[in-house]
Coordinates of C-alpha atoms and ligand atoms in Angstrom, one line a residue:
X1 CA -30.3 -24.8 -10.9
X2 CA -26.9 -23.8 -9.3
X3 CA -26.7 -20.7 -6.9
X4 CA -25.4 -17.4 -9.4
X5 CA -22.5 -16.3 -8.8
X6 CA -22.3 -12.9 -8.3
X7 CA -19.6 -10.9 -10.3
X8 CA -18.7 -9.3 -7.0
X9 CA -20.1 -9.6 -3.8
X10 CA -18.4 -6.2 -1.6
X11 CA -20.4 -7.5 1.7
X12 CA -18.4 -10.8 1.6
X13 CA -15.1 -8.6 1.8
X14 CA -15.9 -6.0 4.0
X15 CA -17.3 -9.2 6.3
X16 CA -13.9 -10.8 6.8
X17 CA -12.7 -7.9 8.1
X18 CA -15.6 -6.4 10.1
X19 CA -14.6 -6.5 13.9
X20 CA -11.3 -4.6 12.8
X21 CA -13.3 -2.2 10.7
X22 CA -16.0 -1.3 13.4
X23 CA -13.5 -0.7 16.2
X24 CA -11.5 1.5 14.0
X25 CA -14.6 3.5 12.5
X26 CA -15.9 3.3 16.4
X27 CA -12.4 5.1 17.3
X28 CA -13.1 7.9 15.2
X29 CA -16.4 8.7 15.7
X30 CA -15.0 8.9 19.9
X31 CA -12.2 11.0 18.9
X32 CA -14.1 13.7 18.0
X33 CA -11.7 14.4 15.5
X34 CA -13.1 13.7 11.6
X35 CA -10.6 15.2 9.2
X36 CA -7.1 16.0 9.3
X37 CA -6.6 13.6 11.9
X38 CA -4.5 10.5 13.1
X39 CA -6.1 7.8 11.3
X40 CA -5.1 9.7 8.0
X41 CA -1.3 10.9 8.9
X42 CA -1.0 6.8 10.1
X43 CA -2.3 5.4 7.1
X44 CA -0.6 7.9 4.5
X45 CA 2.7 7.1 6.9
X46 CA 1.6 3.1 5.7
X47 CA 1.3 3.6 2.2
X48 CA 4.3 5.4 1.4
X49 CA 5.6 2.9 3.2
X50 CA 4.4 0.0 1.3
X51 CA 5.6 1.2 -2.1
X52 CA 8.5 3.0 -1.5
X53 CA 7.4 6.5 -1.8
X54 CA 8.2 9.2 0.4
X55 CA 5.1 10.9 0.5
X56 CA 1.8 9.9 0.6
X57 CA -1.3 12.4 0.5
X58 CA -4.8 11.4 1.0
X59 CA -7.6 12.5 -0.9
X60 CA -10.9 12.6 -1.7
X61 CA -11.3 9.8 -4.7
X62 CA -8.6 8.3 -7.3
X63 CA -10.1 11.1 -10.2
X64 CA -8.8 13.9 -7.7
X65 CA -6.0 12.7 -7.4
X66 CA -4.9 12.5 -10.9
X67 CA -6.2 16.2 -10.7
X68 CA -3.9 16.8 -7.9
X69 CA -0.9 15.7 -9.8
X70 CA -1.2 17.3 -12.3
X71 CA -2.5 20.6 -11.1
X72 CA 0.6 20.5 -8.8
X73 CA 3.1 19.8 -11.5
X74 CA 1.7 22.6 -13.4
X75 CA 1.9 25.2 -10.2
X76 CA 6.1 23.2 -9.5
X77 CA 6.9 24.3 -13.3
X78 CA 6.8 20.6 -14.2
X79 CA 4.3 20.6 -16.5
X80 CA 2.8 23.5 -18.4
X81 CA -1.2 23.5 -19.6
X82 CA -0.7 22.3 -23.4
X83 CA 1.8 19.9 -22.8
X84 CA 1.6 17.0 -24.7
X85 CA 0.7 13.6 -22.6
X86 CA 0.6 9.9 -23.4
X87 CA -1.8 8.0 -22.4
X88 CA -3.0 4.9 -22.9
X89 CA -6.0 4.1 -24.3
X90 CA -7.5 1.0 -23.8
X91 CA -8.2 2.7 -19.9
X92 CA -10.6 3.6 -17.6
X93 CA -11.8 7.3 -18.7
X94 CA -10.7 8.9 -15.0
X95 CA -7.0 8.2 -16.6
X96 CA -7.7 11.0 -19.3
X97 CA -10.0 13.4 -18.1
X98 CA -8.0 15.4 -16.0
X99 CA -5.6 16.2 -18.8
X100 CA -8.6 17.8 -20.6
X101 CA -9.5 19.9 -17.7
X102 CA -5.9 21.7 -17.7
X103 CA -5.8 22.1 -22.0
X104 CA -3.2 18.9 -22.5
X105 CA -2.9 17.9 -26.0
X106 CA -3.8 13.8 -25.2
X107 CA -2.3 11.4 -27.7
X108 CA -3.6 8.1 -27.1
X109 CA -1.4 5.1 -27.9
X110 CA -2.5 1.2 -28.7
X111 CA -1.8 -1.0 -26.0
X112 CA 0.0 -4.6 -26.4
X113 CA -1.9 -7.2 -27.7
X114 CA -1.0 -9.7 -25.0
X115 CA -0.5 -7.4 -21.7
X116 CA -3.5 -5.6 -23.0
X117 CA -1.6 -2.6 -21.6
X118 CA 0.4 0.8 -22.7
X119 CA 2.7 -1.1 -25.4
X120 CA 6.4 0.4 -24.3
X121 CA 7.6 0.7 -27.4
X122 CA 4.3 2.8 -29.6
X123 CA 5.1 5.0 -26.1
X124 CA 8.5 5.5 -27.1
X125 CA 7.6 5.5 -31.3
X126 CA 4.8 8.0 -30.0
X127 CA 6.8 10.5 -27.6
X128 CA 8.1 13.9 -30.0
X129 CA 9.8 17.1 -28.6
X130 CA 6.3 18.2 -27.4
X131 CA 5.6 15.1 -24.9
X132 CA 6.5 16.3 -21.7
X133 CA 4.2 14.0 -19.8
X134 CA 3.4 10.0 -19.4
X135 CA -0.1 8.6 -17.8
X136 CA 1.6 4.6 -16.9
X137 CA -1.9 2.8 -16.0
X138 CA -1.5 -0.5 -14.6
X139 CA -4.2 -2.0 -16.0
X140 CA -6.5 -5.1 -14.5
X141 CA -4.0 -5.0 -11.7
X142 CA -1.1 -5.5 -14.1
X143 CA 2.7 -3.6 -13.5
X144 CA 3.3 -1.6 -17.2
X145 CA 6.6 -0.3 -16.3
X146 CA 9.3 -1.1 -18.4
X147 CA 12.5 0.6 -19.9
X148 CA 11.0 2.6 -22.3
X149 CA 9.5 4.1 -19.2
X150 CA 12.8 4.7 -18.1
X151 CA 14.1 6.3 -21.1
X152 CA 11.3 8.6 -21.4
X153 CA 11.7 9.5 -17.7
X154 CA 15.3 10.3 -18.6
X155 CA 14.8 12.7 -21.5
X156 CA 12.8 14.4 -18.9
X157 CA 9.2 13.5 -19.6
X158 CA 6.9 14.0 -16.3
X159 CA 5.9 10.1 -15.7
X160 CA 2.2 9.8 -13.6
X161 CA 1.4 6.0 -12.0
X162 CA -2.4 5.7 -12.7
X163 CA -2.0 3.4 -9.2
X164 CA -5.9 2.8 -9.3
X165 CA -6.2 -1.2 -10.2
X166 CA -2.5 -2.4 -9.2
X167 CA -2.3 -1.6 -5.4
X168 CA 0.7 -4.3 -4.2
X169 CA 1.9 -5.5 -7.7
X170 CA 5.8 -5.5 -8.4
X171 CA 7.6 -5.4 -11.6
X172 CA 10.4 -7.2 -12.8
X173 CA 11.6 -4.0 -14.2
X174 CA 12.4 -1.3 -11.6
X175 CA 11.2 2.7 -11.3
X176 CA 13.0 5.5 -11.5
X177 CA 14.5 5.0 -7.9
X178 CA 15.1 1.6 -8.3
X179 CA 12.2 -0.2 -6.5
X180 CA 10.0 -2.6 -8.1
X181 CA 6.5 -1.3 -6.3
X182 CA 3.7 0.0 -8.3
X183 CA 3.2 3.7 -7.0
X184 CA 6.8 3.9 -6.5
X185 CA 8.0 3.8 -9.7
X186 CA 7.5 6.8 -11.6
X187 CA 7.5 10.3 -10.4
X188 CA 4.3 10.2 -8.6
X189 CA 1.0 7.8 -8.6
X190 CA -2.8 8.3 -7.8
X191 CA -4.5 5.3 -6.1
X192 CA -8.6 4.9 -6.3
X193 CA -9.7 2.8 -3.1
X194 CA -13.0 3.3 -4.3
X195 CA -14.9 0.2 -2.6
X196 CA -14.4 -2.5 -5.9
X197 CA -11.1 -1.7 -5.6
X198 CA -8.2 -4.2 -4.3
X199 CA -8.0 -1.8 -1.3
X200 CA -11.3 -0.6 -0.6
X201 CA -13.3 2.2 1.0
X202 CA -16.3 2.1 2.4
X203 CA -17.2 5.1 0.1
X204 CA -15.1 7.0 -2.1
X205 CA -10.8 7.6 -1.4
X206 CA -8.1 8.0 -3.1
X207 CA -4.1 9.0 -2.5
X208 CA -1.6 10.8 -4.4
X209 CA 2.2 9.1 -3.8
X210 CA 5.5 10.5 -4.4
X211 CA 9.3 11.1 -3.5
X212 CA 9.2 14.7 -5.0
X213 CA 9.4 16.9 -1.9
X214 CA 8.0 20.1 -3.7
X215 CA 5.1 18.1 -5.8
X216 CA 4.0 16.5 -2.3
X217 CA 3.9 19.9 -0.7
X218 CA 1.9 21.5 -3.7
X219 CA -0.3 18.4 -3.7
X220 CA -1.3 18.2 -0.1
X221 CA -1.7 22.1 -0.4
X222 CA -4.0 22.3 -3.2
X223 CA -6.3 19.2 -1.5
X224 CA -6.8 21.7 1.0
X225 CA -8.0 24.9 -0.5
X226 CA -4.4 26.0 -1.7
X227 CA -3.5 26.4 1.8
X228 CA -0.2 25.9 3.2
X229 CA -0.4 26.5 6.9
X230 CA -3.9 28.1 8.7
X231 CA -5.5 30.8 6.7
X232 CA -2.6 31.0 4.3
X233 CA -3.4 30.3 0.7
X234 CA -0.5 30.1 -1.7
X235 CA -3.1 28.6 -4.5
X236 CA -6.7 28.8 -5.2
X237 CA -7.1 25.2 -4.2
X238 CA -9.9 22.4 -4.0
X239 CA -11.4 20.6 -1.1
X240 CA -9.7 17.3 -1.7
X241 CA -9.3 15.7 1.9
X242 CA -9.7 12.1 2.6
X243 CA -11.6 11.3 5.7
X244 CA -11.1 9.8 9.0
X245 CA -13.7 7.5 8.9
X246 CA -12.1 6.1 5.7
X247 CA -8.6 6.4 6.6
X248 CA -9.6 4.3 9.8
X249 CA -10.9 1.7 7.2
X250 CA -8.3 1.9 4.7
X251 CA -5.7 0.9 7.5
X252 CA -7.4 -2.1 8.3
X253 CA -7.9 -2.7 4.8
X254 CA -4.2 -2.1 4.1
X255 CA -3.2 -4.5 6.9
X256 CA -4.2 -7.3 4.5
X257 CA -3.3 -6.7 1.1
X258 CA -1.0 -8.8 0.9
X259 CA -4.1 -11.8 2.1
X260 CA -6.4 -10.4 -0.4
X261 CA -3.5 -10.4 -3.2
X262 CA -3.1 -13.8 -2.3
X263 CA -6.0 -14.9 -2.6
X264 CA -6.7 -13.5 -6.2
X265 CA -3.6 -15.0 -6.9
X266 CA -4.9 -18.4 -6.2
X267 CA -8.0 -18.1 -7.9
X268 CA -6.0 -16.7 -11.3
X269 CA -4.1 -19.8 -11.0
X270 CA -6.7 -21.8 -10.4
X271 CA -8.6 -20.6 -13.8
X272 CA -5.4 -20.5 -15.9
X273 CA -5.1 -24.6 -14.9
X274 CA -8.6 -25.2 -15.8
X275 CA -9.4 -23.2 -18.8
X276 CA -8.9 -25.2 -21.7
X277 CA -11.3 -23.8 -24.1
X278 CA -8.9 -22.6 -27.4
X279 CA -11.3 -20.6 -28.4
X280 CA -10.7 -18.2 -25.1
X281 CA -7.5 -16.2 -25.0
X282 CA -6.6 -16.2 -21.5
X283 CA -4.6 -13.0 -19.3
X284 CA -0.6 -13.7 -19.6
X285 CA 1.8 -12.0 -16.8
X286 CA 5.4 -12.3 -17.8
X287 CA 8.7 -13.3 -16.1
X288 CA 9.0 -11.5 -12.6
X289 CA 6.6 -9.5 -12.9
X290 CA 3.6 -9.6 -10.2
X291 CA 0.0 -9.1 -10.8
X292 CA -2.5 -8.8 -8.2
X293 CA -5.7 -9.3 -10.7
X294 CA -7.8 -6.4 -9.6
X295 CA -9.5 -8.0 -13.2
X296 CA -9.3 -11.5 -14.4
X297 CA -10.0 -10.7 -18.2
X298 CA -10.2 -13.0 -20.9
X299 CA -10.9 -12.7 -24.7
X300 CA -13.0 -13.9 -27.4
X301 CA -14.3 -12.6 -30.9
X302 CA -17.7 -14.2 -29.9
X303 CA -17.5 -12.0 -26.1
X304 CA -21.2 -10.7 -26.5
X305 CA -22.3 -14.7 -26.9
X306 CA -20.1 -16.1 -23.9
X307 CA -21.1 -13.5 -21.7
X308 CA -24.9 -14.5 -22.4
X309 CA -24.4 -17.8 -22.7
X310 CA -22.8 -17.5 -19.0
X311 CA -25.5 -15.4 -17.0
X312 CA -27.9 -18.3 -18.3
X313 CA -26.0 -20.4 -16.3
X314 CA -25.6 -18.1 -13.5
X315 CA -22.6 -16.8 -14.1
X316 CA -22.1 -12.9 -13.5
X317 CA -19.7 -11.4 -15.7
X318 CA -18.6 -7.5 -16.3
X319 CA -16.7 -5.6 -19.3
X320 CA -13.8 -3.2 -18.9
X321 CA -14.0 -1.5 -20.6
X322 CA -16.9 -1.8 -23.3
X323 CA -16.6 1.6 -24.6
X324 CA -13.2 3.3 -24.7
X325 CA -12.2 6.6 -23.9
X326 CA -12.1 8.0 -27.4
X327 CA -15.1 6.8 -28.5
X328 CA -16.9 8.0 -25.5
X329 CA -19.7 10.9 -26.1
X330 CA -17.8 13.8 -24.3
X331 CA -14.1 13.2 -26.6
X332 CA -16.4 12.6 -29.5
X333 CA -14.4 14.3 -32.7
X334 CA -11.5 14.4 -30.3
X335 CA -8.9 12.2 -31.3
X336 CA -7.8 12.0 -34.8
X337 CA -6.0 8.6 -34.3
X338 CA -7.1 5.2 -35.6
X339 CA -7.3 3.3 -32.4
X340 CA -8.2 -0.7 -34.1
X341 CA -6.1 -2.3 -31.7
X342 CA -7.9 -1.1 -28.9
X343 CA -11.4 -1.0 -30.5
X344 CA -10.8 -4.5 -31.2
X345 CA -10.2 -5.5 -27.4
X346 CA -13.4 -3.3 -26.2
X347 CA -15.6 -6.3 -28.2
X348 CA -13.3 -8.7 -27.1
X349 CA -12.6 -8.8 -23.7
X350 CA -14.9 -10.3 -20.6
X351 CA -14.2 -9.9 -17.1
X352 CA -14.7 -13.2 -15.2
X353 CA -15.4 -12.8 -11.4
X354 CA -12.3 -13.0 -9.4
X355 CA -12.9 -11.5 -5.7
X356 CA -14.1 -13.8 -2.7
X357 CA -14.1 -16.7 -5.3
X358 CA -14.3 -20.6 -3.8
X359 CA -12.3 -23.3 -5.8
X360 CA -15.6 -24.7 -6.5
X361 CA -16.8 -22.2 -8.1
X362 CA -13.9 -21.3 -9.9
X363 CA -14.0 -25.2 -11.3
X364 CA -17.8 -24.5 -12.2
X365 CA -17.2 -21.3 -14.0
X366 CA -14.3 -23.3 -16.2
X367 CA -16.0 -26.4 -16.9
X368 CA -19.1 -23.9 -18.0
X369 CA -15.9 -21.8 -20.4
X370 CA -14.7 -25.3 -21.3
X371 CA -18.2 -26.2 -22.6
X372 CA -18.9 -23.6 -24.4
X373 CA -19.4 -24.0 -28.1
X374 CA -19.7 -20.7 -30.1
Ligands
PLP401 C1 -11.2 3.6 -10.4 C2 -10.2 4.2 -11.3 C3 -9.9 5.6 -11.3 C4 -10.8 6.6 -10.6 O1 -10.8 6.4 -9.2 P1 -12.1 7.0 -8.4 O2 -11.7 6.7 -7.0 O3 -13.3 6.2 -8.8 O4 -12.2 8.4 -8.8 C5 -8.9 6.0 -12.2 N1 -8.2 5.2 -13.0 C6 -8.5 3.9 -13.0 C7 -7.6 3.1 -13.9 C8 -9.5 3.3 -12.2 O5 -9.7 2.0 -12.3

């Protein structure tokens, strides 16, 4: 039988890039110098950078800094605890939780059918004089902006980037300063380079973007203890930091985004030419706007069957998400909504591997998809 192919294989990335990662991690430990250091003001200066923020803040993990946001809108006067937020909910569950911890009231709308994302208008159907906050996740590595987004925006509602899966993509339809960027768009973004990530760690990081002066000040303050300058503590803060050793990483890793994106881009391609099956729904992008496939996810009533019918031919596959937020153990009772839409993808959708993938493998995985009988 044929060699399985894994559903991701991190070695294989961190391999491409492992001179440039050990002289950078090997410049830290020299330094002396661990946190709080060069390798993290460099590669926040390089981030902000590539989306067009003014800010960037590291931090600890993508989770934290959702936390951060939102903690530092409350303590700015942007946000109050109770607010009402929109969020999407066909999501990962980090989108949502945060909101609990600080009392929002979380109203969770369906996504579109074909971008599998927030659907712009239910946003804008779903948004009443209580909504004073947005969670925009760009799902699968998909940009959900749109100008529904920037009508909400202008009636004042607070909009959050969940930045975690859709580190490089552009939309056709531009942000609230008029770039196209994900993590520039709205008025501030958290980014996960946890290590299955498009930009990964070694271990867990994360960053917190923005253009908001006052929000990146609060932000980078609360990530460390609530402290503005030495023993000075305008907050009672967390311990938020991002690393050195990461940072160091994360620059390198940085450095080649635009390779990486590439390179899932070619392999997307390369499955949307060869997948024929009609019995598979396969991921759409529309006009202008950019994807950088941190998922390749497809769709089929029969998902359970293909995915089995796949490992037996030694083909790895994953599901995001199986279970949504709502229906997960700790919201259980918690949302009053009927969610069918999104119910409906959780059974349907199959995550086909998409990272470090050769053209002949990609051609072996369709003909298996093209095969397949249900
Ligand atoms: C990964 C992820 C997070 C959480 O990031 P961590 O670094 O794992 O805390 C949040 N939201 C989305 C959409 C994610 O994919």
């Amino acid at each position: 039988m044929a060699d399985t192919i894994p559903f991701l294989n991190l070695a294989e990335t961190t391999a491409r890039y492992s001179r440039e990662i050990h002289e950078a991690v090997a410049r830290v430990i020299d330094s002396g110098r661990y946190l709080n250091g060069e390798a993290t003001s460099r590669f926040e200066s390089a981030l902000a950078t590539s989306c067009g923020a003014d800010y960037a803040i590291g931090t600890s993990n993508g989770l934290d800094a959702i936390r951060l946001i939102v903690r530092a809108a409350i303590e700015t006067g942007r946000l109050s605890p109770g607010d009402e937020v929109i969020c999407p909910a066909n999501t990962y569950i980090a989108s949502v939780i945060p909101f609990r911890e600080f009392g929002f009231r979380i109203r969770l709308v369906e996504p579109d059918t074909v971008t599998m994302n927030l659907n712009p208008a239910r946003a804008l159907e779903a948004a009443g004089p209580r909504t004073r906050c947005l969670m925009a996740v760009h799902l699968y590595g998909y940009p959900c902006w749109s100008e529904e987004l920037n009508r909400l925006a202008g009636r004042g509602i607070f909009i959050i980037e969940d930045n975690a899966q859709a580190i490089g993509a552009r939309s056709a339809t531009p942000g609230l300063r008029g770039t196209h960027i994900t993590g520039g768009l709205g008025h501030a973004a958290a980014f996960s380079f946890y290590p299955t990530k498009n930009v990964g760690a070694l271990g867990d990081a994360g960053a917190v973007t923005t253009s908001d002066k006052e929000l990146a000040d609060a932000v980078r303050a609360l990530a460390n203890y609530g402290s503005d300058r030495r023993y000075h503590n305008i907050y009672c803060g967390y311990n938020c930091r991002l690393d050195e050793i990461q940072a160091a990483i994360l620059e390198v890793k940085l450095r080649h985004l635009d390779e990486e994106s590439c390179r899932r881009n070619a392999a997307a391609r390369l499955y949307a030419e060869s997948i024929t099956n009609p019995a598979i729904t396969l991921p759409c992008v529309k006009q202008g706007d950019t994807h950088v496939w941190h998922q390749y996810v497809i769709r089929t009533p029969h998902r359970d069957a293909l995915k089995t019918y796949l490992a037996g031919r030694g083909i790895m596959t994953d599901i995001h998400y199986a279970v949504p937020p709502h229906l997960q153990p700790c919201f259980a009772g918690q949302f009053s909504a009927e969610l069918p839409i999104t119910e409906r993808l959780a059974s349907e959708v199959l995550s086909l591997p998409i990272a470090n993938m050769t053209e002949s493998n990609i051609l072996r995985i369709a003909e298996a998809l093209n095969a397949w009988r249900n």
